[in-house]
């Protein structure tokens, strides 16, 4: 049992690093969409809701990086709760919160205007984040763990000898 623990630690660290790098790529993509989408002639719908979709994808990846032992379902549930709280927080208006929302960081992190359509974009972004995380994780596991089918065929061959 003791020998198996370093592999788990390595796998957790690799998962955390991979999710962090993916989150950074998503952040750069989201900022690029928000800053260059209109100058490139992209429709407002794509710029607005594409940014929301990428924000939710980022939340999934960051939650996964911070809590790598959670299942993807748990990560998605936490990301959905964060997205819902952030969206409904836009209905709360206090001077300090409204002042923060007027900053670039406040607008990017919390947004300014409540919209149920954002929740739809967040849901799509969460699904995309879970899918992306699963795709990247499965590629990394092929290098670490032997495939079950090969392992079974090797075991079957060794019992015949």
PDB file of C-alpha atoms in Angstrom:
ATOM      1  CA  UNK A   1       0.000   0.000   0.000  1.00  0.00           C
ATOM      2  CA  UNK A   2       2.756   2.429   0.852  1.00  0.00           C
ATOM      3  CA  UNK A   3       4.245   2.129  -2.636  1.00  0.00           C
ATOM      4  CA  UNK A   4       0.969   3.196  -4.281  1.00  0.00           C
ATOM      5  CA  UNK A   5       0.751   6.517  -2.469  1.00  0.00           C
ATOM      6  CA  UNK A   6       3.485   8.368  -4.444  1.00  0.00           C
ATOM      7  CA  UNK A   7       1.690   7.528  -7.707  1.00  0.00           C
ATOM      8  CA  UNK A   8      -1.506   9.086  -6.322  1.00  0.00           C
ATOM      9  CA  UNK A   9       0.424  12.156  -5.172  1.00  0.00           C
ATOM     10  CA  UNK A  10       2.055  12.488  -8.568  1.00  0.00           C
ATOM     11  CA  UNK A  11      -1.282  12.028 -10.329  1.00  0.00           C
ATOM     12  CA  UNK A  12      -2.932  14.646  -8.094  1.00  0.00           C
ATOM     13  CA  UNK A  13      -0.140  17.140  -8.731  1.00  0.00           C
ATOM     14  CA  UNK A  14      -0.287  16.474 -12.455  1.00  0.00           C
ATOM     15  CA  UNK A  15      -4.065  16.953 -12.374  1.00  0.00           C
ATOM     16  CA  UNK A  16      -3.731  20.219 -10.450  1.00  0.00           C
ATOM     17  CA  UNK A  17      -1.062  21.525 -12.827  1.00  0.00           C
ATOM     18  CA  UNK A  18      -2.981  20.480 -15.932  1.00  0.00           C
ATOM     19  CA  UNK A  19      -6.189  22.104 -14.709  1.00  0.00           C
ATOM     20  CA  UNK A  20      -4.326  25.289 -13.764  1.00  0.00           C
ATOM     21  CA  UNK A  21      -2.689  25.528 -17.186  1.00  0.00           C
ATOM     22  CA  UNK A  22      -6.031  24.881 -18.888  1.00  0.00           C
ATOM     23  CA  UNK A  23      -7.646  27.552 -16.702  1.00  0.00           C
ATOM     24  CA  UNK A  24      -4.959  30.035 -17.761  1.00  0.00           C
ATOM     25  CA  UNK A  25      -5.583  29.188 -21.434  1.00  0.00           C
ATOM     26  CA  UNK A  26      -9.327  29.698 -20.904  1.00  0.00           C
ATOM     27  CA  UNK A  27      -8.683  33.022 -19.118  1.00  0.00           C
ATOM     28  CA  UNK A  28      -6.533  34.270 -22.013  1.00  0.00           C
ATOM     29  CA  UNK A  29      -9.206  33.097 -24.469  1.00  0.00           C
ATOM     30  CA  UNK A  30     -11.956  34.848 -22.518  1.00  0.00           C
ATOM     31  CA  UNK A  31     -10.027  38.095 -22.195  1.00  0.00           C
ATOM     32  CA  UNK A  32      -9.136  37.977 -25.885  1.00  0.00           C
ATOM     33  CA  UNK A  33     -12.779  37.445 -26.783  1.00  0.00           C
ATOM     34  CA  UNK A  34     -13.914  40.351 -24.609  1.00  0.00           C
ATOM     35  CA  UNK A  35     -11.179  42.757 -25.755  1.00  0.00           C
ATOM     36  CA  UNK A  36     -10.853  41.824 -29.437  1.00  0.00           C
ATOM     37  CA  UNK A  37     -14.244  40.293 -30.249  1.00  0.00           C
ATOM     38  CA  UNK A  38     -15.942  43.522 -31.276  1.00  0.00           C
ATOM     39  CA  UNK A  39     -12.939  44.927 -33.194  1.00  0.00           C
ATOM     40  CA  UNK A  40     -12.771  41.628 -35.103  1.00  0.00           C
ATOM     41  CA  UNK A  41     -16.437  42.021 -36.014  1.00  0.00           C
ATOM     42  CA  UNK A  42     -17.809  39.176 -33.900  1.00  0.00           C
ATOM     43  CA  UNK A  43     -21.509  39.467 -33.049  1.00  0.00           C
ATOM     44  CA  UNK A  44     -22.366  40.892 -29.615  1.00  0.00           C
ATOM     45  CA  UNK A  45     -24.091  37.605 -28.711  1.00  0.00           C
ATOM     46  CA  UNK A  46     -20.829  35.672 -29.200  1.00  0.00           C
ATOM     47  CA  UNK A  47     -18.749  38.197 -27.279  1.00  0.00           C
ATOM     48  CA  UNK A  48     -21.201  38.468 -24.366  1.00  0.00           C
ATOM     49  CA  UNK A  49     -22.229  34.869 -23.888  1.00  0.00           C
ATOM     50  CA  UNK A  50     -18.967  33.372 -25.129  1.00  0.00           C
ATOM     51  CA  UNK A  51     -17.265  35.259 -22.326  1.00  0.00           C
ATOM     52  CA  UNK A  52     -19.789  33.894 -19.827  1.00  0.00           C
ATOM     53  CA  UNK A  53     -19.311  30.376 -21.142  1.00  0.00           C
ATOM     54  CA  UNK A  54     -15.526  30.673 -20.811  1.00  0.00           C
ATOM     55  CA  UNK A  55     -15.883  32.175 -17.312  1.00  0.00           C
ATOM     56  CA  UNK A  56     -17.823  29.109 -16.160  1.00  0.00           C
ATOM     57  CA  UNK A  57     -15.294  26.793 -17.824  1.00  0.00           C
ATOM     58  CA  UNK A  58     -12.566  28.599 -15.899  1.00  0.00           C
ATOM     59  CA  UNK A  59     -14.475  28.131 -12.642  1.00  0.00           C
ATOM     60  CA  UNK A  60     -14.734  24.376 -13.265  1.00  0.00           C
ATOM     61  CA  UNK A  61     -11.018  24.100 -13.940  1.00  0.00           C
ATOM     62  CA  UNK A  62     -10.023  26.225 -10.941  1.00  0.00           C
ATOM     63  CA  UNK A  63     -12.311  24.296  -8.583  1.00  0.00           C
ATOM     64  CA  UNK A  64     -10.781  21.087  -9.938  1.00  0.00           C
ATOM     65  CA  UNK A  65      -7.261  22.443  -9.471  1.00  0.00           C
ATOM     66  CA  UNK A  66      -7.984  23.510  -5.898  1.00  0.00           C
ATOM     67  CA  UNK A  67      -9.829  20.294  -4.984  1.00  0.00           C
ATOM     68  CA  UNK A  68      -8.311  17.574  -7.186  1.00  0.00           C
ATOM     69  CA  UNK A  69      -9.725  14.686  -5.126  1.00  0.00           C
ATOM     70  CA  UNK A  70     -13.326  15.621  -5.965  1.00  0.00           C
ATOM     71  CA  UNK A  71     -15.189  13.820  -8.722  1.00  0.00           C
ATOM     72  CA  UNK A  72     -16.081  15.731 -11.864  1.00  0.00           C
ATOM     73  CA  UNK A  73     -19.717  15.663 -10.757  1.00  0.00           C
ATOM     74  CA  UNK A  74     -18.805  17.309  -7.455  1.00  0.00           C
ATOM     75  CA  UNK A  75     -16.620  19.863  -9.251  1.00  0.00           C
ATOM     76  CA  UNK A  76     -19.486  20.655 -11.643  1.00  0.00           C
ATOM     77  CA  UNK A  77     -21.922  21.052  -8.740  1.00  0.00           C
ATOM     78  CA  UNK A  78     -19.596  23.461  -6.934  1.00  0.00           C
ATOM     79  CA  UNK A  79     -18.990  25.419 -10.152  1.00  0.00           C
ATOM     80  CA  UNK A  80     -22.752  25.629 -10.751  1.00  0.00           C
ATOM     81  CA  UNK A  81     -23.314  26.878  -7.194  1.00  0.00           C
ATOM     82  CA  UNK A  82     -20.613  29.532  -7.669  1.00  0.00           C
ATOM     83  CA  UNK A  83     -22.126  30.611 -10.997  1.00  0.00           C
ATOM     84  CA  UNK A  84     -25.632  30.873  -9.521  1.00  0.00           C
ATOM     85  CA  UNK A  85     -24.429  32.845  -6.508  1.00  0.00           C
ATOM     86  CA  UNK A  86     -22.386  35.207  -8.688  1.00  0.00           C
ATOM     87  CA  UNK A  87     -25.265  35.769 -11.095  1.00  0.00           C
ATOM     88  CA  UNK A  88     -27.846  36.407  -8.375  1.00  0.00           C
ATOM     89  CA  UNK A  89     -25.370  38.632  -6.505  1.00  0.00           C
ATOM     90  CA  UNK A  90     -25.893  41.083  -9.357  1.00  0.00           C
ATOM     91  CA  UNK A  91     -29.315  41.774  -7.883  1.00  0.00           C
ATOM     92  CA  UNK A  92     -27.630  43.029  -4.705  1.00  0.00           C
ATOM     93  CA  UNK A  93     -26.645  46.677  -4.813  1.00  0.00           C
ATOM     94  CA  UNK A  94     -24.450  48.262  -2.191  1.00  0.00           C
ATOM     95  CA  UNK A  95     -22.144  51.220  -2.811  1.00  0.00           C
ATOM     96  CA  UNK A  96     -18.924  49.242  -2.326  1.00  0.00           C
ATOM     97  CA  UNK A  97     -20.121  46.319  -4.460  1.00  0.00           C
ATOM     98  CA  UNK A  98     -21.370  48.563  -7.262  1.00  0.00           C
ATOM     99  CA  UNK A  99     -18.069  50.459  -7.150  1.00  0.00           C
ATOM    100  CA  UNK A 100     -16.158  47.178  -7.482  1.00  0.00           C
ATOM    101  CA  UNK A 101     -18.347  46.106 -10.403  1.00  0.00           C
ATOM    102  CA  UNK A 102     -17.351  49.289 -12.223  1.00  0.00           C
ATOM    103  CA  UNK A 103     -13.703  48.217 -12.188  1.00  0.00           C
ATOM    104  CA  UNK A 104     -12.311  45.902 -14.866  1.00  0.00           C
ATOM    105  CA  UNK A 105     -11.686  43.168 -12.301  1.00  0.00           C
ATOM    106  CA  UNK A 106     -15.189  43.547 -10.881  1.00  0.00           C
ATOM    107  CA  UNK A 107     -16.804  43.398 -14.302  1.00  0.00           C
ATOM    108  CA  UNK A 108     -14.802  40.301 -15.282  1.00  0.00           C
ATOM    109  CA  UNK A 109     -15.262  38.446 -11.998  1.00  0.00           C
ATOM    110  CA  UNK A 110     -18.792  39.417 -10.971  1.00  0.00           C
ATOM    111  CA  UNK A 111     -20.358  41.048 -14.004  1.00  0.00           C
ATOM    112  CA  UNK A 112     -22.680  44.009 -13.853  1.00  0.00           C
ATOM    113  CA  UNK A 113     -26.166  43.102 -15.080  1.00  0.00           C
ATOM    114  CA  UNK A 114     -28.317  40.150 -14.018  1.00  0.00           C
ATOM    115  CA  UNK A 115     -29.411  37.880 -16.862  1.00  0.00           C
ATOM    116  CA  UNK A 116     -30.978  34.451 -16.818  1.00  0.00           C
ATOM    117  CA  UNK A 117     -29.302  33.865 -20.187  1.00  0.00           C
ATOM    118  CA  UNK A 118     -25.975  34.016 -18.394  1.00  0.00           C
ATOM    119  CA  UNK A 119     -27.052  30.979 -16.387  1.00  0.00           C
ATOM    120  CA  UNK A 120     -27.602  29.099 -19.651  1.00  0.00           C
ATOM    121  CA  UNK A 121     -24.144  30.137 -20.858  1.00  0.00           C
ATOM    122  CA  UNK A 122     -22.682  29.082 -17.502  1.00  0.00           C
ATOM    123  CA  UNK A 123     -24.328  25.663 -17.757  1.00  0.00           C
ATOM    124  CA  UNK A 124     -22.844  25.159 -21.222  1.00  0.00           C
ATOM    125  CA  UNK A 125     -19.463  26.355 -19.931  1.00  0.00           C
ATOM    126  CA  UNK A 126     -19.601  23.944 -16.996  1.00  0.00           C
ATOM    127  CA  UNK A 127     -20.409  21.042 -19.321  1.00  0.00           C
ATOM    128  CA  UNK A 128     -17.561  22.135 -21.613  1.00  0.00           C
ATOM    129  CA  UNK A 129     -15.175  22.371 -18.661  1.00  0.00           C
ATOM    130  CA  UNK A 130     -16.066  18.902 -17.390  1.00  0.00           C
ATOM    131  CA  UNK A 131     -15.726  17.482 -20.910  1.00  0.00           C
ATOM    132  CA  UNK A 132     -12.367  19.205 -21.446  1.00  0.00           C
ATOM    133  CA  UNK A 133     -11.119  18.042 -18.057  1.00  0.00           C
ATOM    134  CA  UNK A 134     -12.160  14.473 -18.828  1.00  0.00           C
ATOM    135  CA  UNK A 135     -10.512  14.518 -22.259  1.00  0.00           C
ATOM    136  CA  UNK A 136      -7.226  15.858 -20.931  1.00  0.00           C
ATOM    137  CA  UNK A 137      -7.266  13.538 -17.908  1.00  0.00           C
ATOM    138  CA  UNK A 138      -7.846  10.457 -20.063  1.00  0.00           C
ATOM    139  CA  UNK A 139      -4.833  11.348 -22.224  1.00  0.00           C
ATOM    140  CA  UNK A 140      -2.635  11.669 -19.126  1.00  0.00           C
ATOM    141  CA  UNK A 141      -3.882   8.391 -17.606  1.00  0.00           C
ATOM    142  CA  UNK A 142      -2.904   6.415 -20.694  1.00  0.00           C
ATOM    143  CA  UNK A 143       0.709   7.271 -19.939  1.00  0.00           C
ATOM    144  CA  UNK A 144       0.493   6.460 -16.231  1.00  0.00           C
ATOM    145  CA  UNK A 145      -1.772   3.430 -15.981  1.00  0.00           C
ATOM    146  CA  UNK A 146      -1.902   0.406 -18.288  1.00  0.00           C
ATOM    147  CA  UNK A 147      -5.185  -0.135 -20.054  1.00  0.00           C
ATOM    148  CA  UNK A 148      -7.477  -2.609 -18.375  1.00  0.00           C
ATOM    149  CA  UNK A 149      -7.838  -4.746 -21.494  1.00  0.00           C
ATOM    150  CA  UNK A 150      -4.076  -5.153 -21.902  1.00  0.00           C
ATOM    151  CA  UNK A 151      -3.646  -5.899 -18.220  1.00  0.00           C
ATOM    152  CA  UNK A 152      -6.306  -8.614 -18.330  1.00  0.00           C
ATOM    153  CA  UNK A 153      -4.827 -10.213 -21.436  1.00  0.00           C
ATOM    154  CA  UNK A 154      -1.376 -10.222 -19.823  1.00  0.00           C
ATOM    155  CA  UNK A 155      -2.787 -11.754 -16.672  1.00  0.00           C
ATOM    156  CA  UNK A 156      -4.623 -14.401 -18.699  1.00  0.00           C
ATOM    157  CA  UNK A 157      -1.436 -15.228 -20.567  1.00  0.00           C
ATOM    158  CA  UNK A 158       0.589 -15.523 -17.379  1.00  0.00           C
ATOM    159  CA  UNK A 159      -1.868 -17.960 -15.772  1.00  0.00           C
ATOM    160  CA  UNK A 160      -1.594 -20.326 -18.756  1.00  0.00           C
ATOM    161  CA  UNK A 161       2.157 -20.621 -18.440  1.00  0.00           C
TER     162      UNK A 161
END
